[in-house]
Short mmCIF file of C-alpha atoms in Angstrom, two decimals:
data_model
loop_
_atom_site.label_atom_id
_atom_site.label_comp_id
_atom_site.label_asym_id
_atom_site.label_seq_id
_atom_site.Cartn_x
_atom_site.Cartn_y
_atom_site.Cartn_z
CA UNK A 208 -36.82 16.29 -19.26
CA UNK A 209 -40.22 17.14 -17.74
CA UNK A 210 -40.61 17.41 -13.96
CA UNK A 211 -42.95 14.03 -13.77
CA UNK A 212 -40.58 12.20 -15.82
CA UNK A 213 -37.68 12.85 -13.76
CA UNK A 214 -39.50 12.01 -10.73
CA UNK A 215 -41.39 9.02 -12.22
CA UNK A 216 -37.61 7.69 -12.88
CA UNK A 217 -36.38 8.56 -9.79
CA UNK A 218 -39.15 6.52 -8.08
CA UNK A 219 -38.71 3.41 -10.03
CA UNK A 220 -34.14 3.83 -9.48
CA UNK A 221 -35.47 3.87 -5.60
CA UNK A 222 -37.55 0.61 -5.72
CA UNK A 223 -34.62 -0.55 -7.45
CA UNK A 224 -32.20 0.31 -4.82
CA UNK A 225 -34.43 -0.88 -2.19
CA UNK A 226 -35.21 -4.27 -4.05
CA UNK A 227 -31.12 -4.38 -4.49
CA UNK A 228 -30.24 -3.31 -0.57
CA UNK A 229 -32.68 -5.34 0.79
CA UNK A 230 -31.22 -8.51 -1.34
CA UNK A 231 -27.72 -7.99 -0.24
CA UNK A 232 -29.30 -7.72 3.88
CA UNK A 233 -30.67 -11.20 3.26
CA UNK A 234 -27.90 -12.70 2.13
CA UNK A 235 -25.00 -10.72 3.80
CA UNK A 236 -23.59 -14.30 4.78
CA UNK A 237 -22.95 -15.25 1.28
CA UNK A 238 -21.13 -11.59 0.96
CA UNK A 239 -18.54 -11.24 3.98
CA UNK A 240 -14.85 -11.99 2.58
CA UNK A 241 -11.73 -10.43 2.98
CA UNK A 242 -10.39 -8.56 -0.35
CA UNK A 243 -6.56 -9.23 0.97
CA UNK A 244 -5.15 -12.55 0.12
CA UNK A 245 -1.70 -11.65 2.67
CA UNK A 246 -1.59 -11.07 6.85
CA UNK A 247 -0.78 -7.47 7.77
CA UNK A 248 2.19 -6.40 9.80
CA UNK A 249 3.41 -3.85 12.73
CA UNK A 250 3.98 -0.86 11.39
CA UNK A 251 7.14 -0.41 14.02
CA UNK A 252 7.06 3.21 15.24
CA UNK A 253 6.75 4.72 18.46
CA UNK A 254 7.02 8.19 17.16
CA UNK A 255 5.47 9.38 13.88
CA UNK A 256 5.55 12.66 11.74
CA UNK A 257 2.32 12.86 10.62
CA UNK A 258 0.70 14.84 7.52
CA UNK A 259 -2.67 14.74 6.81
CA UNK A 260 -4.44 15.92 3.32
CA UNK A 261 -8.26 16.66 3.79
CA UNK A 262 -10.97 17.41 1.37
CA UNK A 263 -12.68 20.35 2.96
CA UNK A 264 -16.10 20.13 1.38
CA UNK A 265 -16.77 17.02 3.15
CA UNK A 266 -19.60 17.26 5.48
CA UNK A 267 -17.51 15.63 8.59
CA UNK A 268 -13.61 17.22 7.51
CA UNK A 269 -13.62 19.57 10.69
CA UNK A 270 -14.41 16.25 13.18
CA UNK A 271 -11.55 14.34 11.27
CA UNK A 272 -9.28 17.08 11.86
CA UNK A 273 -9.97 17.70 15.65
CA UNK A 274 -9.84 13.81 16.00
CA UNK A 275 -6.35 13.86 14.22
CA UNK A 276 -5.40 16.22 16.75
CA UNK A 277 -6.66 14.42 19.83
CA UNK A 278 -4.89 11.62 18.84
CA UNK A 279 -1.22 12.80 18.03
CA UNK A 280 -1.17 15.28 20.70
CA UNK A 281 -2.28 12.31 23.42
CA UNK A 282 0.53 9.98 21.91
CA UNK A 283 3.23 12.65 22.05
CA UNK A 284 3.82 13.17 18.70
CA UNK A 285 4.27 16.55 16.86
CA UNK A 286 1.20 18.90 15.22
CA UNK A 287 0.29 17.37 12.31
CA UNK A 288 0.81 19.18 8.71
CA UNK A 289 -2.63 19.52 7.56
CA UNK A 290 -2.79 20.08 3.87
CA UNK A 291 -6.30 20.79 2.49
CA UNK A 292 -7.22 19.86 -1.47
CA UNK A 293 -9.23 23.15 -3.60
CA UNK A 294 -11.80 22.35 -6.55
CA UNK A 295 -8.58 23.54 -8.81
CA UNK A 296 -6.21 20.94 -7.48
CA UNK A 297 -7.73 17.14 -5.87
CA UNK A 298 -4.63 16.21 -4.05
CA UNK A 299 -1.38 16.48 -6.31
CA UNK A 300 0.00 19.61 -4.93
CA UNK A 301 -0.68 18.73 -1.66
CA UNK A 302 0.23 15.16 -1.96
CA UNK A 303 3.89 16.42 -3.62
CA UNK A 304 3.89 18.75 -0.34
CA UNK A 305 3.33 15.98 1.73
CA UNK A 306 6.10 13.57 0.63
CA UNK A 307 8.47 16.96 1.17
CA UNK A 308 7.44 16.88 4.87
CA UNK A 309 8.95 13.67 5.06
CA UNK A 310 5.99 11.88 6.93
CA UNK A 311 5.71 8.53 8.03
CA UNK A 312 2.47 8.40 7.01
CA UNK A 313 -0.19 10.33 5.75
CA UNK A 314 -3.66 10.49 6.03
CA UNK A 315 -6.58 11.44 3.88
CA UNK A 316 -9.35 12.32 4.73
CA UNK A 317 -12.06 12.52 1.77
CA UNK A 318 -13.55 10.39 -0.87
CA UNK A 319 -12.20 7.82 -3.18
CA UNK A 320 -11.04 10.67 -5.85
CA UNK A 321 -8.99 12.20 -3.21
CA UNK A 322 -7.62 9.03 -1.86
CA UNK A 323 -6.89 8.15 -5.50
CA UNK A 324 -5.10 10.97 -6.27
CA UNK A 325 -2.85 11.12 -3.25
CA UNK A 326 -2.23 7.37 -3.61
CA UNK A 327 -1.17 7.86 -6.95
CA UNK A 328 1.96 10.04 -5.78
CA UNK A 329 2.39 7.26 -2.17
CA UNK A 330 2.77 4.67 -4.46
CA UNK A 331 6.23 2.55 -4.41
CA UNK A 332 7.64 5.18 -1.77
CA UNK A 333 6.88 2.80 1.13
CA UNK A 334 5.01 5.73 3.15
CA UNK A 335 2.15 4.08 4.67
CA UNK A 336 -1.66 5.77 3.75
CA UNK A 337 -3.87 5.98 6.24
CA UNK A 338 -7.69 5.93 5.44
CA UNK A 339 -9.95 8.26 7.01
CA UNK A 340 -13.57 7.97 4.41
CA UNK A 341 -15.82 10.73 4.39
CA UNK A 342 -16.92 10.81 0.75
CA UNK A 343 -19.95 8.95 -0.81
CA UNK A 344 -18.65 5.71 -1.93
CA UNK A 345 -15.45 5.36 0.00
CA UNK A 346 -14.64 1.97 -1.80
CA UNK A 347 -10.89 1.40 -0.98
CA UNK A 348 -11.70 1.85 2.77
CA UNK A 349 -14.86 -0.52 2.23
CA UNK A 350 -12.64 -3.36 0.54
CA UNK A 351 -10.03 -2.92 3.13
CA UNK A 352 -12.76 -3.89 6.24
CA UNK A 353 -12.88 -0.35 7.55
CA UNK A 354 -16.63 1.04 9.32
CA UNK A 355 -16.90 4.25 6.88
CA UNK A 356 -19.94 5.23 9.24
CA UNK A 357 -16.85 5.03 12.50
CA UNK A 358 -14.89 8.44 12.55
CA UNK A 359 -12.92 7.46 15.76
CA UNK A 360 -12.02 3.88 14.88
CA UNK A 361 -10.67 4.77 11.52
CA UNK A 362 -8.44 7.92 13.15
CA UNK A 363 -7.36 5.38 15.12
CA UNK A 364 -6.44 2.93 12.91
CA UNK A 365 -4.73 5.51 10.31
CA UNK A 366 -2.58 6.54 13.34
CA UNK A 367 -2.05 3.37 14.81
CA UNK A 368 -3.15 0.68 12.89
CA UNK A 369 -1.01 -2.26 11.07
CA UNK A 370 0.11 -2.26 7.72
CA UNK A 371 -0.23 -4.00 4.61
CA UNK A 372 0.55 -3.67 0.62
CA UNK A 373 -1.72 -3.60 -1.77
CA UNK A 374 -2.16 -3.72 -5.53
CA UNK A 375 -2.33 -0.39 -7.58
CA UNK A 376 -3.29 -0.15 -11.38
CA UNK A 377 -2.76 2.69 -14.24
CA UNK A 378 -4.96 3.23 -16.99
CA UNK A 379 -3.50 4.99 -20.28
CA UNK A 380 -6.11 7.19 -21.88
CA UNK A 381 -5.85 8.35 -25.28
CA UNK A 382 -8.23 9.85 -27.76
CA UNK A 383 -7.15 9.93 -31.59
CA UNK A 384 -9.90 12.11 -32.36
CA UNK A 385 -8.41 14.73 -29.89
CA UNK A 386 -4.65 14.01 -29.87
CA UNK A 387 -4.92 13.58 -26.13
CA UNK A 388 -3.32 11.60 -23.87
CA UNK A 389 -3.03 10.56 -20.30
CA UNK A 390 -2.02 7.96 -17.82
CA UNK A 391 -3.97 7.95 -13.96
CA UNK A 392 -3.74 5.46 -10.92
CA UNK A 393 -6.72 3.82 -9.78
CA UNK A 394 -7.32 1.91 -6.45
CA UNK A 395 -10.86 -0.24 -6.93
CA UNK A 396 -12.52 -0.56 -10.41
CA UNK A 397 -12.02 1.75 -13.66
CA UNK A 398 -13.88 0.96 -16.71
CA UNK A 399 -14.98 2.14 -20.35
CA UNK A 400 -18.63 2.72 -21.52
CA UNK A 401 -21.54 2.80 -19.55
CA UNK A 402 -20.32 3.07 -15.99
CA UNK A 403 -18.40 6.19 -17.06
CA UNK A 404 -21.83 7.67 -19.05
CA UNK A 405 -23.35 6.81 -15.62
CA UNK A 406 -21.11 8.72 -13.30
CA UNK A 407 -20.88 11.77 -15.61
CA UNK A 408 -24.79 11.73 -15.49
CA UNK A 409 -26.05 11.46 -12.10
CA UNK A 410 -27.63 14.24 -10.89
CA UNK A 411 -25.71 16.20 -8.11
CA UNK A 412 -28.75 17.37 -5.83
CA UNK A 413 -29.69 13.69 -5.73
CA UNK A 414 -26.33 12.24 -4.69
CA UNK A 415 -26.13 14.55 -2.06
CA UNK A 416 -29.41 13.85 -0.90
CA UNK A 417 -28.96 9.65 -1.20
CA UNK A 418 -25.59 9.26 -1.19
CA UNK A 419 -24.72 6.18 -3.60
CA UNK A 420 -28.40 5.49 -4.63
CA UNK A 421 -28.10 8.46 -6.97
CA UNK A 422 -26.01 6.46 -9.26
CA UNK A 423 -29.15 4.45 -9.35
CA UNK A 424 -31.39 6.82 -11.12
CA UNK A 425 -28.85 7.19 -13.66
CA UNK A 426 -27.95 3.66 -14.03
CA UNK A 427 -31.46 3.05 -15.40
CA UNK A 428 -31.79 6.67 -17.37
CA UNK A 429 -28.83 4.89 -19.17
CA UNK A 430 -30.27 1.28 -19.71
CA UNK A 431 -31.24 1.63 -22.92
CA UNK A 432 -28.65 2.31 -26.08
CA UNK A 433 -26.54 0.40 -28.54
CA UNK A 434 -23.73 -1.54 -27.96
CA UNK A 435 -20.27 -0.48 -29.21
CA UNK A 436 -17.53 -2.48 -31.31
CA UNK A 437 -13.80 -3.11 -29.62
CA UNK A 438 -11.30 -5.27 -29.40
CA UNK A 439 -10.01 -6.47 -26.15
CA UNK A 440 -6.19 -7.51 -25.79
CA UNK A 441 -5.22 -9.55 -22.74
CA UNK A 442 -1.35 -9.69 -22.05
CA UNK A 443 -0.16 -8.97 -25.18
CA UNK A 444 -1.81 -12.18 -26.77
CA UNK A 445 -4.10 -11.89 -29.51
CA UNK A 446 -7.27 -9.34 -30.20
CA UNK A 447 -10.87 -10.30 -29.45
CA UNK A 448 -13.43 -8.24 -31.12
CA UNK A 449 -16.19 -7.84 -29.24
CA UNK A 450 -19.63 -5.84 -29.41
CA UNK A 451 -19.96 -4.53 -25.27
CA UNK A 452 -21.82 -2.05 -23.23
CA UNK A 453 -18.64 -1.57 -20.75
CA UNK A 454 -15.91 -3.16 -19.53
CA UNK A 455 -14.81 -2.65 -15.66
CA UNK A 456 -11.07 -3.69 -14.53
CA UNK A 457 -11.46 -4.16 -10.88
CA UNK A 458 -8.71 -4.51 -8.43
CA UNK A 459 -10.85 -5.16 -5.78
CA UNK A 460 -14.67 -6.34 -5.85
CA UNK A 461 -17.12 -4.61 -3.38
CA UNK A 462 -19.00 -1.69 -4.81
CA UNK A 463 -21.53 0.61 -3.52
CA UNK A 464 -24.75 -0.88 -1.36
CA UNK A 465 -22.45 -3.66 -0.06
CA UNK A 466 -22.35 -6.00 -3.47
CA UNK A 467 -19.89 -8.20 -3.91
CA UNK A 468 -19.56 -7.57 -7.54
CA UNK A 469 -16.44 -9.89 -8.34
CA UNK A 470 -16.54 -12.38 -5.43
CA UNK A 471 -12.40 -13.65 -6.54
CA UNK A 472 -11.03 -10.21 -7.05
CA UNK A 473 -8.22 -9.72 -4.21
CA UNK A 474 -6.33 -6.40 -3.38
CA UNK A 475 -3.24 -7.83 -3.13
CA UNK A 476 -2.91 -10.84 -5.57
CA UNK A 477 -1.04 -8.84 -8.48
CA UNK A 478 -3.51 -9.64 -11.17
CA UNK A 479 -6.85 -7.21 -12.43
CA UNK A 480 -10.43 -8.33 -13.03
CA UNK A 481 -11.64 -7.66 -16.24
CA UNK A 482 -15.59 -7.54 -16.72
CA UNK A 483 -16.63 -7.51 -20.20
CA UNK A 484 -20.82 -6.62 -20.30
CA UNK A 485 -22.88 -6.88 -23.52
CA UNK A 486 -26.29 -7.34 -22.71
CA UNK A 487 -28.90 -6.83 -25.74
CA UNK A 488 -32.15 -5.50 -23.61
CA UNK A 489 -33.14 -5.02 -20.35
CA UNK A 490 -33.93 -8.90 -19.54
CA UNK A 491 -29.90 -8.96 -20.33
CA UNK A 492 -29.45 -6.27 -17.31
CA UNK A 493 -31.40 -8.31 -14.99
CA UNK A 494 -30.12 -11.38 -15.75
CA UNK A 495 -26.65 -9.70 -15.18
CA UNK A 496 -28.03 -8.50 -11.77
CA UNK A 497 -29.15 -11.98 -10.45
CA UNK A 498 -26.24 -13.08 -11.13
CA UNK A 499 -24.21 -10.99 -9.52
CA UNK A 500 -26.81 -10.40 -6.59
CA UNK A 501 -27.03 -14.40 -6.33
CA UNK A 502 -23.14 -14.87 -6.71
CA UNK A 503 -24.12 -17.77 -9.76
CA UNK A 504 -21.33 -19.09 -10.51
CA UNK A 505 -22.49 -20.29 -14.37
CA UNK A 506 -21.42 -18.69 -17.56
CA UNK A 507 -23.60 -16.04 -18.96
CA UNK A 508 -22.32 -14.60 -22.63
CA UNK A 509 -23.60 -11.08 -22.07
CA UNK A 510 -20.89 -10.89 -18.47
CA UNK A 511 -17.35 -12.30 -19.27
CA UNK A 512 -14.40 -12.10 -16.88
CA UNK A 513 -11.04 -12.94 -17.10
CA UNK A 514 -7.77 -11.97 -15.50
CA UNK A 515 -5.00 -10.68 -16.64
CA UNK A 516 -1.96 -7.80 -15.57
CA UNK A 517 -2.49 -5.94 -18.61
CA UNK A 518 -5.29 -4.80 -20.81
CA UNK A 519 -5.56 -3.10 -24.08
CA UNK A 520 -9.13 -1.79 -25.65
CA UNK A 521 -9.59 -0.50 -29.05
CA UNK A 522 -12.72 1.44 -30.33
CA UNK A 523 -13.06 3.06 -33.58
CA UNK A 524 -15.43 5.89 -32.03
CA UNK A 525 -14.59 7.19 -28.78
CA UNK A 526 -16.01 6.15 -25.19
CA UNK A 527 -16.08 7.93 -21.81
CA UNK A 528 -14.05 6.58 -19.25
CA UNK A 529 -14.05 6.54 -15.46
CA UNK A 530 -11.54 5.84 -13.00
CA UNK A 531 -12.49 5.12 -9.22
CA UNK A 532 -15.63 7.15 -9.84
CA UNK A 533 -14.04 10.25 -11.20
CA UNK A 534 -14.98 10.80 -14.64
CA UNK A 535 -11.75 10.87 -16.83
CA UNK A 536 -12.63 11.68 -20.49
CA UNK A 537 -13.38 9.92 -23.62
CA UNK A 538 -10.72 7.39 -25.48
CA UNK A 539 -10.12 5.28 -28.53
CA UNK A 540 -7.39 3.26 -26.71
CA UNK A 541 -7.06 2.28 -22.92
CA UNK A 542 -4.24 0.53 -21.70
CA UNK A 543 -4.58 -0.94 -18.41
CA UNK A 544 -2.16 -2.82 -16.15
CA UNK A 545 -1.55 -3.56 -12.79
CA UNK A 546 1.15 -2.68 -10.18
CA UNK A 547 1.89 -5.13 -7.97
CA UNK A 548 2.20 -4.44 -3.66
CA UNK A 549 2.68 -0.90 -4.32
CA UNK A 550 0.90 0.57 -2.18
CA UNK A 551 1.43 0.83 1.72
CA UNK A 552 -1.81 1.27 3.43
CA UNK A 553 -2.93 1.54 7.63
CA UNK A 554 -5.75 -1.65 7.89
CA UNK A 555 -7.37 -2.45 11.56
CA UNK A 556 -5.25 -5.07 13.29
CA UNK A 557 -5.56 -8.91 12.86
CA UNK A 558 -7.84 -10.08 15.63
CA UNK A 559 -6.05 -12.27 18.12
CA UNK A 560 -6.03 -16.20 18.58
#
């Protein structure tokens, strides 16, 4: 791609962004919910073992880490175990490490791939998570009411914050062309189609430079292109075939630039959000984009949604997949379902009456 093209696109994904920030601003009333449906609780300890698992990379890793330290050593505790992910291994040694240390909680400091990844081994052990976002999107901690842009406060409320469960989800990834196979937890929203060709497409330099306005620029470089034939299974009742340009299971709602994407999704209500898209042309995207911007509450054909705990997609060729973000390979067959209150996670506490 030429260098006037590239920057001729990435001027018209910032208007967009702008246009799409500057909506949300004006109607931030319309937007402020809670994503839990249940009251948090006292977490109960006076004395913690602490283990913390930081992505080293990130820009602010060396602040979280002194902060951790502050904190524990001012409240008596022990020296944390500080565990730190490599580009060879996102979290699951350290996470399996972490667990042997016998913690009462652990922390993690990163992005939503790390926190997904070390989540995925906290899950129905009943060690709390505590939240400290430094990544790009940091969805989880947005959907839980945590300030990504406060350091301190979320330290603090990792340490000594209350507690609450929340819903997980696994997706099952296989590919018949390949013989492959996996299964993965997710937190916030996976999906199949265009999100994932999105994600694995937006242009490195850029995010680092904009943050989550990158994904912009690639959103629109993507626009274009054909839709694809499934079928959809919901709870083991009967196929739909449908013709779709993604599909997005969302445990929770709020996505990048403060949109509240699926305004009933809940963390914590044991059920997934399924988003079926299938717009024709662009005048389908933006249709799709007041509607979600607007929060209309009519039926459009082209955006579907249903709930359901578990979710089966067919396709006869194979589609790229994506899981909190993280690009996770192309499948014939996803199989999605949802794990109720298995998670234990560190939330700020409930203000007081």
């Amino acid at each position: 791609m030429s260098d006037w093209l590239l920057y001729l696109l990435s001027a018209a994904a910032l208007a967009f962004a702008v246009s799409s920030w500057w909506g949300v601003r004006k109607l931030k009333a319309l937007h402020i919910r809670s994503a839990v449906a249940e009251d948090s609780h006292e977490a109960g300890l006076t004395h913690q073992r602490v283990a913390v698992i930081l992505n080293p990379v990130k820009a602010r890793a060396p602040e979280a880490k002194a902060a951790i330290q502050r904190a524990c050593l001012a409240a008596g505790w022990d020296d944390p175990l500080f565990l730190e992910t490599t580009a060879e291994d996102p979290g699951h040694t350290q996470a399996r490490a972490a667990l042997d240390y016998k913690p009462d909680v652990v922390l993690v400091g990163g992005g939503d791939g790390t926190v997904r990844v070390v989540a995925e081994s906290l899950a129905r052990t009943d060690i709390a998570m505590g939240i400290v976002p430094l990544g790009t999107g940091n969805l989880l901690a947005r959907n839980v009411d945590l300030d990504v842009n406060d350091l301190q406060s979320n330290v603090q409320t990792a340490l000594f914050g209350q507690q609450r469960y929340i819903d997980t989800a696994r997706m099952g990834i296989e590919n018949s062309r390949t013989g492959h196979s996996s299964e993965h937890a997710f937190l916030v929203i996976a999906g199949i189609g265009l999100d994932a060709e999105i994600l694995a497409d937006t242009n490195d330099g850029l995010k680092r430079a904009v943050g989550w306005l990158a994904y912009t620029e690639a959103g629109m470089r993507h626009l274009p292109g054909r839709r694809r034939k499934v079928s959809i299974t919901l709870d083991d009742g009967p196929e739909q075939a449908r013709n779709i340009r993604s599909v997005l299971f969302a445990n929770c709602g709020l996505v990048p630039g403060g949109i509240d994407f699926i305004p009933q999704a809940m963390i914590d209500d044991g059920m997934l959000d399924v988003v079926v898209m299938s717009p024709r042309s662009a005048l389908g995207w933006i249709i799709m984009y007041g509607k979600v911007l607007l929060r209309h509450r009519g039926n459009l054909p082209i955006m579907t949604m249903y709930r359901s705990g578990k979710i089966v997609i067919k396709c006869p060729e194979p589609m790229p997949t994506q899981l909190d973000g993280d690009t996770a390979g192309e499948a014939t067959k996803v199989t999605v379902r949802v794990e109720p209150r298995s998670l234990l996670i560190r939330v700020k506490g409930q203000p007081q009456a």
